[in-house]
Amino acid sequence: MALWITLGVTKAAAVLSRMLGRGAGQSFPGVVAERMDPRLAGKLAARLPHGVILVTGTNGKTTSTMLIAAALEASGERVLTNATGSNLKRGITAALLSASSLRGRFQETIGLFEVDEASLRLVAKDLDPTDIVVLNLFRDQLDRYGELDTTAALIGEGIAATTARVHLNADDPLVASLRRYAAGPERVTYFGVESDPVAGDTPGQGVADSGRCPRCGSRLDFSQVFYGHIGHYRCPNGDFERPRPTVAITDVATADLTGTSFTVDVDGVVGEITFPLAGTYNMYNALAAVSAAHARGIGQETIAESLKMSVPAFGRAEELWFDGRRLYLLLAKNPVGLARVLETFVSPLEAPRILFAVNDLYADGRDVSWLWDVPMEALVPPGATVLTTGTRGADMTLRLHYAGIRSAEVEDVGAAVRRLVQETPVGETAYVFPTYTAMLDIRELLSGHSALQGLTK
């Protein structure tokens, strides 16, 4: 079938989807396209003159993709990305379709897509990327992915289907072990942190998902743990050890809620970076961006300037204001992720106001048993005002009860947001920890003033 016919039909499908109120037309045309021509995404991606970069991993895909896009744009590239976060193969296909003309031409010069971990093998095989970035691997949506070894194998299959440069987190043992799938050792770059970004132990460090040698299965010896199982490690039997990163943070000058300032060493060239996103996990996102941008020949000054201008991706420590109250929206999707944002934003406070919004729809993951793996006892301050909501709000309430934390469940999400704002004095801050679909609902509520009429009196 002629390319222009397929493109015409799928673009019409996107318009129809929007007219019928079935979403923004972000993934449905991708479904139609895959039915008409399963290889369409690859055919379109091949028309991007500077190729495609893929970003995958459990936590940080959206933020890292945003940071890499900023560096590419600062260097003069015109970037095509799946900014809506639709990261399955059909969503990436839809992003390519939306940007192309009926003749399959693009104004953009390069593709940059965040990719669901289990979908990487399909996407990489079709799009033939020049670079693949793997951020980290944590337990996430066990009903979809299974255990971490399974997820790692799926990512490895995607890497092996390409000759891409592979950017791996040296401080995550399972991610570092993926080097064996690369086309050759010269195609692998490691990024990592050489010095502890925050001195001392932190409560969330108890949430560790991958502490065994990926070769022999022995428990790894850690000389430093930054969070979860991210740190410096070696196998006691000598079978595996942390590789030395060529893109590394060598010193952290400041780290607080306003962001971080750190020294980065890229192949022996040292530079200073001021980065306005908080948390150690965001420092790794920044490192991933430095690695991918450097591989594209972008200078460190350009990269540093783009990082300095960063803003949070939607729902990822996004700062929203309503009726004079500041609300932080902090996506919660797995034990390590929730532990880290609690640790960063509310653990140091005396009496924070908190809303947990927990759904169990497909995009969230049906299995919410992971809530029991978060050390709430150590992370939620005793004086906190805590509300719960969502389809599994009762599960969150129960988890908090067993942690000795009093909370109030509000079944309706809108009512929960109203109550949170009512209990927050004007000029002060509240913190919302939603799963993915709850985050979308709350953002829509907060952006539509009519939805929250009568919010405060």
XYZ file of C-alpha atoms in Angstrom:
457
model
C 0.000 0.000 0.000
C 1.288 3.472 -0.896
C 2.709 5.423 2.037
C 0.497 8.452 1.403
C -2.660 6.327 1.622
C -1.637 4.867 4.994
C -0.716 8.309 6.298
C -3.985 9.809 5.057
C -6.101 7.126 6.738
C -4.249 7.312 10.049
C -4.340 11.113 10.171
C -8.086 10.928 9.555
C -8.319 8.419 12.422
C -6.626 10.933 14.735
C -9.106 13.666 13.772
C -12.043 11.293 14.246
C -10.736 10.212 17.657
C -10.642 13.821 18.831
C -14.083 14.607 17.369
C -15.612 11.626 19.167
C -14.005 12.632 22.446
C -11.867 9.469 22.591
C -8.767 11.331 23.723
C -6.334 13.598 21.967
C -5.657 11.220 19.116
C -2.291 10.270 20.593
C -2.364 6.482 20.379
C -5.429 5.421 18.351
C -3.875 6.374 14.986
C -0.877 4.282 15.978
C -3.152 1.272 16.421
C -4.691 1.897 12.989
C -1.253 2.343 11.418
C 0.078 -0.913 12.869
C -2.918 -2.767 11.427
C -2.358 -1.249 7.974
C 1.454 -1.454 7.933
C 3.309 -2.909 10.957
C 6.596 -1.450 9.642
C 5.308 2.096 9.212
C 7.094 3.522 12.283
C 10.458 2.305 10.997
C 9.816 3.660 7.520
C 9.006 7.091 8.934
C 11.884 7.118 11.454
C 14.325 6.379 8.636
C 13.345 9.740 7.108
C 14.637 11.694 10.115
C 18.055 12.922 8.930
C 19.842 12.646 12.296
C 18.288 9.400 13.464
C 16.536 8.394 16.669
C 17.424 8.265 20.388
C 15.465 5.988 22.741
C 15.235 6.404 26.531
C 14.021 3.597 28.790
C 14.120 2.449 32.413
C 11.751 2.338 35.360
C 12.025 5.855 36.771
C 12.941 9.124 35.080
C 12.083 8.451 31.411
C 9.935 11.548 30.948
C 12.324 13.879 32.756
C 15.453 12.521 31.059
C 13.808 12.736 27.628
C 12.881 16.357 28.342
C 16.466 17.161 29.420
C 18.008 15.509 26.348
C 15.538 17.334 24.098
C 16.552 20.673 25.615
C 20.242 19.993 24.964
C 19.559 18.896 21.392
C 17.446 21.974 20.704
C 20.132 24.217 22.201
C 22.549 22.737 19.667
C 20.229 23.589 16.770
C 18.330 20.316 16.325
C 14.594 20.236 15.726
C 13.366 17.445 17.972
C 10.406 15.124 17.454
C 9.385 13.493 20.733
C 6.420 11.787 22.392
C 5.917 14.626 24.846
C 2.540 13.278 26.012
C 4.289 10.279 27.583
C 2.534 7.715 25.370
C 5.509 5.359 25.348
C 4.218 2.061 23.985
C 4.968 1.270 20.350
C 1.601 2.550 19.152
C 2.144 5.874 20.931
C 5.545 6.354 19.299
C 4.074 5.407 15.932
C 1.338 7.994 16.502
C 3.918 10.682 17.337
C 5.734 9.984 14.060
C 2.460 10.034 12.142
C 1.336 13.293 13.690
C 4.569 15.088 12.756
C 4.892 13.779 9.205
C 3.365 15.250 6.075
C 1.226 13.127 3.756
C 4.419 12.486 1.818
C 6.197 11.269 4.943
C 8.401 14.314 5.369
C 9.392 15.974 8.636
C 10.332 19.459 9.726
C 12.168 17.831 12.644
C 15.752 16.640 12.271
C 15.927 14.000 15.024
C 13.609 11.666 16.931
C 13.779 11.290 20.719
C 11.334 8.917 22.386
C 10.819 7.583 25.874
C 9.985 3.892 25.622
C 8.215 1.510 27.967
C 10.699 -1.091 29.183
C 8.765 -4.066 27.809
C 8.221 -2.300 24.472
C 11.864 -1.448 23.798
C 12.524 -4.704 21.936
C 9.746 -3.912 19.458
C 10.527 -0.201 19.105
C 14.304 -0.602 18.799
C 14.005 -3.292 16.157
C 11.781 -1.074 13.991
C 13.350 2.357 14.564
C 17.038 1.327 14.456
C 18.177 4.001 16.967
C 21.599 5.608 17.019
C 21.519 5.758 20.853
C 19.716 3.904 23.649
C 19.729 5.289 27.209
C 18.899 2.929 30.105
C 18.310 4.778 33.380
C 17.542 2.225 36.105
C 15.546 -0.903 36.871
C 13.206 -1.136 39.857
C 10.203 -3.309 40.582
C 7.269 -1.647 38.850
C 3.848 -2.969 37.811
C 4.623 -6.622 38.504
C 1.356 -7.598 36.809
C 2.775 -6.287 33.514
C 6.541 -6.713 33.685
C 7.187 -9.545 36.107
C 10.431 -9.566 38.066
C 13.441 -7.426 37.203
C 15.425 -10.150 35.465
C 12.566 -10.498 32.997
C 12.460 -6.763 32.361
C 16.243 -6.621 31.922
C 16.110 -9.453 29.392
C 13.443 -7.608 27.388
C 15.581 -4.459 27.315
C 18.617 -6.548 26.401
C 16.713 -8.014 23.470
C 16.013 -4.503 22.236
C 19.660 -3.457 22.558
C 20.853 -6.609 20.771
C 18.600 -5.853 17.788
C 20.605 -2.678 17.048
C 24.126 -1.344 16.645
C 23.241 1.686 18.797
C 25.510 3.456 21.239
C 24.256 2.358 24.651
C 24.316 4.675 27.682
C 24.090 2.679 30.918
C 23.796 3.689 34.572
C 26.994 2.306 36.093
C 25.522 2.539 39.605
C 22.624 0.145 38.899
C 24.120 -3.368 38.752
C 21.400 -4.861 36.557
C 21.544 -1.947 34.112
C 25.363 -2.087 33.995
C 25.158 -5.804 33.171
C 23.249 -4.986 29.958
C 26.590 -4.171 28.315
C 26.735 -7.776 27.115
C 23.903 -7.065 24.669
C 25.644 -4.116 22.966
C 27.203 -4.465 19.514
C 30.635 -4.112 21.099
C 32.402 -2.630 24.141
C 33.216 0.511 22.144
C 29.464 1.100 21.809
C 28.919 1.361 25.590
C 29.158 4.502 27.733
C 28.591 4.471 31.490
C 27.346 7.341 33.624
C 27.395 7.442 37.426
C 28.078 9.308 40.649
C 31.569 9.065 42.150
C 30.890 10.890 45.429
C 27.934 10.544 47.777
C 25.492 13.347 46.849
C 23.988 13.402 50.352
C 26.158 12.347 53.266
C 24.741 9.830 55.701
C 22.099 7.150 55.506
C 18.571 8.007 54.446
C 15.320 6.205 55.303
C 14.482 5.273 51.717
C 17.682 3.308 51.282
C 15.857 0.298 52.702
C 13.917 -0.045 49.452
C 16.329 -2.148 47.388
C 15.238 -4.297 44.444
C 18.437 -5.587 42.840
C 21.239 -6.373 45.239
C 22.596 -9.583 43.734
C 25.342 -10.279 41.235
C 23.794 -10.563 37.756
C 26.265 -13.352 36.929
C 26.522 -15.679 39.933
C 23.608 -14.511 42.072
C 25.689 -13.773 45.172
C 24.706 -10.807 47.294
C 26.724 -7.796 46.171
C 28.974 -5.887 48.559
C 28.132 -2.167 48.518
C 30.747 0.370 49.577
C 28.249 3.204 48.990
C 24.471 3.265 48.589
C 22.888 6.432 47.249
C 19.316 5.089 47.225
C 17.637 1.729 46.703
C 20.285 -0.476 45.085
C 21.952 2.458 43.336
C 25.563 2.864 44.426
C 29.057 1.359 44.305
C 29.194 -2.435 44.400
C 31.230 -5.531 43.670
C 30.606 -9.254 43.677
C 32.384 -10.996 46.595
C 33.365 -13.782 44.182
C 34.931 -11.367 41.723
C 32.385 -12.121 38.989
C 31.102 -8.575 38.532
C 31.818 -5.057 39.692
C 30.735 -1.498 39.030
C 32.314 -0.222 35.826
C 34.070 3.117 35.998
C 31.853 5.764 34.372
C 33.216 8.122 31.725
C 30.404 10.589 32.470
C 30.462 11.158 36.226
C 29.487 13.524 38.996
C 32.665 13.985 41.013
C 31.492 16.541 43.578
C 28.190 17.958 44.820
C 28.380 21.532 46.098
C 24.731 22.023 47.095
C 21.599 19.863 47.208
C 18.221 21.071 48.459
C 14.644 21.587 47.259
C 15.762 24.319 44.881
C 18.009 21.877 43.027
C 21.648 20.864 42.959
C 25.028 22.219 41.928
C 27.609 19.637 40.965
C 30.844 18.994 39.111
C 30.684 16.660 36.125
C 33.615 14.950 34.444
C 33.090 13.916 30.810
C 36.019 11.953 29.413
C 38.391 13.971 31.591
C 36.862 17.373 30.803
C 35.470 18.917 33.999
C 32.598 21.402 34.182
C 30.189 22.876 36.714
C 26.416 22.444 36.432
C 23.622 24.249 38.278
C 20.498 22.113 38.017
C 17.134 23.373 39.342
C 15.477 19.972 39.889
C 15.653 18.469 43.386
C 16.652 14.960 44.396
C 19.491 12.513 43.811
C 17.328 10.682 41.280
C 17.175 13.847 39.164
C 20.954 14.108 39.238
C 21.028 10.741 37.473
C 18.517 12.043 34.925
C 20.846 14.973 34.302
C 23.823 12.629 33.903
C 21.912 10.552 31.355
C 21.225 13.732 29.396
C 24.891 14.747 29.542
C 25.940 11.318 28.253
C 23.478 11.275 25.340
C 24.169 14.894 24.377
C 27.948 14.447 24.564
C 27.710 11.441 22.243
C 26.018 13.758 19.751
C 28.966 16.126 19.851
C 27.249 18.815 21.909
C 29.667 20.899 23.961
C 29.592 20.884 27.757
C 28.818 24.587 27.980
C 25.741 24.140 25.802
C 24.633 21.122 27.843
C 25.174 22.951 31.144
C 23.185 25.963 29.967
C 20.256 23.780 28.858
C 20.231 21.948 32.213
C 20.296 25.256 34.065
C 17.001 26.210 32.394
C 15.215 22.940 33.251
C 11.689 22.805 34.635
C 9.933 19.720 36.041
C 8.087 17.472 33.611
C 4.346 17.329 34.199
C 3.508 15.562 37.423
C 7.172 15.123 38.393
C 7.636 17.612 41.234
C 5.498 19.967 39.199
C 4.633 23.119 41.123
C 1.017 24.280 40.752
C -0.784 27.189 42.419
C -4.450 27.353 43.349
C -6.189 30.002 45.439
C -2.874 31.131 46.862
C -1.739 27.645 47.865
C 1.251 25.916 46.320
C 0.725 22.249 45.420
C 3.565 19.933 44.506
C 2.468 17.097 42.228
C 4.831 14.139 42.781
C 4.195 11.031 40.688
C 4.228 7.774 42.701
C 4.587 4.583 40.659
C 6.745 2.123 42.601
C 8.345 1.662 46.052
C 11.693 3.323 45.339
C 10.125 6.224 43.479
C 7.629 7.021 46.224
C 10.257 6.604 48.939
C 12.578 9.040 47.213
C 10.045 11.832 46.701
C 8.714 11.460 50.259
C 12.272 11.582 51.533
C 13.131 14.641 49.458
C 10.010 16.734 49.950
C 8.172 15.879 53.185
C 10.369 13.866 55.551
C 12.285 16.936 56.783
C 9.061 18.857 57.566
C 7.250 19.032 60.901
C 3.608 19.041 59.796
C 3.205 18.666 56.041
C -0.202 18.356 54.361
C -0.265 15.280 52.137
C -2.684 13.629 49.707
C -2.045 10.106 48.407
C -4.142 9.390 45.280
C -3.827 5.705 44.372
C -5.507 4.176 41.317
C -5.164 0.665 39.922
C -6.061 1.192 36.277
C -3.981 -0.463 33.550
C -1.581 2.468 33.199
C -0.983 2.462 36.982
C -0.565 -1.272 37.357
C -3.292 -3.450 38.838
C -1.137 -4.747 41.683
C -0.779 -2.160 44.477
C 0.891 -4.498 46.970
C 4.044 -2.432 46.432
C 2.627 0.129 48.869
C 3.656 -2.204 51.695
C 7.294 -2.022 50.576
C 7.526 1.729 51.211
C 8.860 2.509 54.735
C 6.066 4.956 55.553
C 6.929 4.779 59.252
C 10.269 6.467 58.572
C 9.162 8.811 55.798
C 5.913 10.482 56.903
C 6.444 12.936 59.804
C 4.322 12.337 62.929
C 2.566 15.704 62.663
C 1.456 15.276 59.063
C -2.139 15.832 57.918
C -2.762 12.919 55.561
C -5.625 12.277 53.112
C -6.122 9.352 50.744
C -8.232 8.936 47.619
C -8.479 6.992 44.368
C -9.774 3.577 43.396
C -7.366 2.033 45.922
C -7.458 4.811 48.480
C -8.631 2.301 51.080
C -5.471 0.226 50.515
C -3.352 3.303 51.146
C -5.334 4.092 54.290
C -4.759 0.551 55.542
C -1.031 0.731 54.818
C -0.777 4.010 56.733
C -2.807 2.553 59.628
C -0.290 -0.271 60.067
C 2.482 2.330 59.994
C 0.767 4.127 62.885
C -0.167 7.098 60.703
C -3.675 8.557 60.961
C -5.310 9.430 57.653
C -8.733 10.262 56.258
C -10.049 8.646 53.094
C -12.036 10.801 50.663
C -13.577 8.660 47.926
C -14.021 11.348 45.271
C -10.748 12.729 43.881
C -12.146 16.216 43.373
C -13.476 16.312 46.924
C -10.090 15.124 48.199
C -8.300 17.947 46.396
C -10.851 20.446 47.718
C -10.309 19.246 51.270
C -6.521 19.333 50.898
C -6.639 22.948 49.728
C -9.136 23.931 52.432
C -6.811 22.526 55.098
C -3.800 24.365 53.686
C -3.473 28.014 54.800
C -3.088 30.627 52.079
C 0.555 31.053 51.131
C 1.563 27.574 52.322
C 2.310 24.286 50.578
C 0.664 20.871 50.215
C 2.008 17.720 48.594
C 0.087 15.371 46.290
C 1.439 11.867 45.596
C -0.661 10.348 42.780
C -0.283 7.277 40.622
C -0.260 7.962 36.890
C -3.971 8.103 36.048
C -4.756 9.924 39.287
C -2.085 12.458 38.366
C -3.791 13.095 35.021
C -7.163 13.526 36.756
C -5.773 15.943 39.343
C -3.906 18.022 36.762
C -7.138 18.356 34.798
C -9.005 19.385 37.942
C -6.423 21.981 38.851
C -6.218 23.380 35.324
C -10.018 23.722 35.018
C -11.142 26.264 37.599
C -14.767 25.396 37.015
C -14.081 21.874 38.216
C -13.134 23.221 41.641
C -15.647 26.006 42.063
C -16.299 26.631 45.727
C -12.887 25.218 46.534
C -12.271 27.753 49.269
C -14.451 30.208 51.085
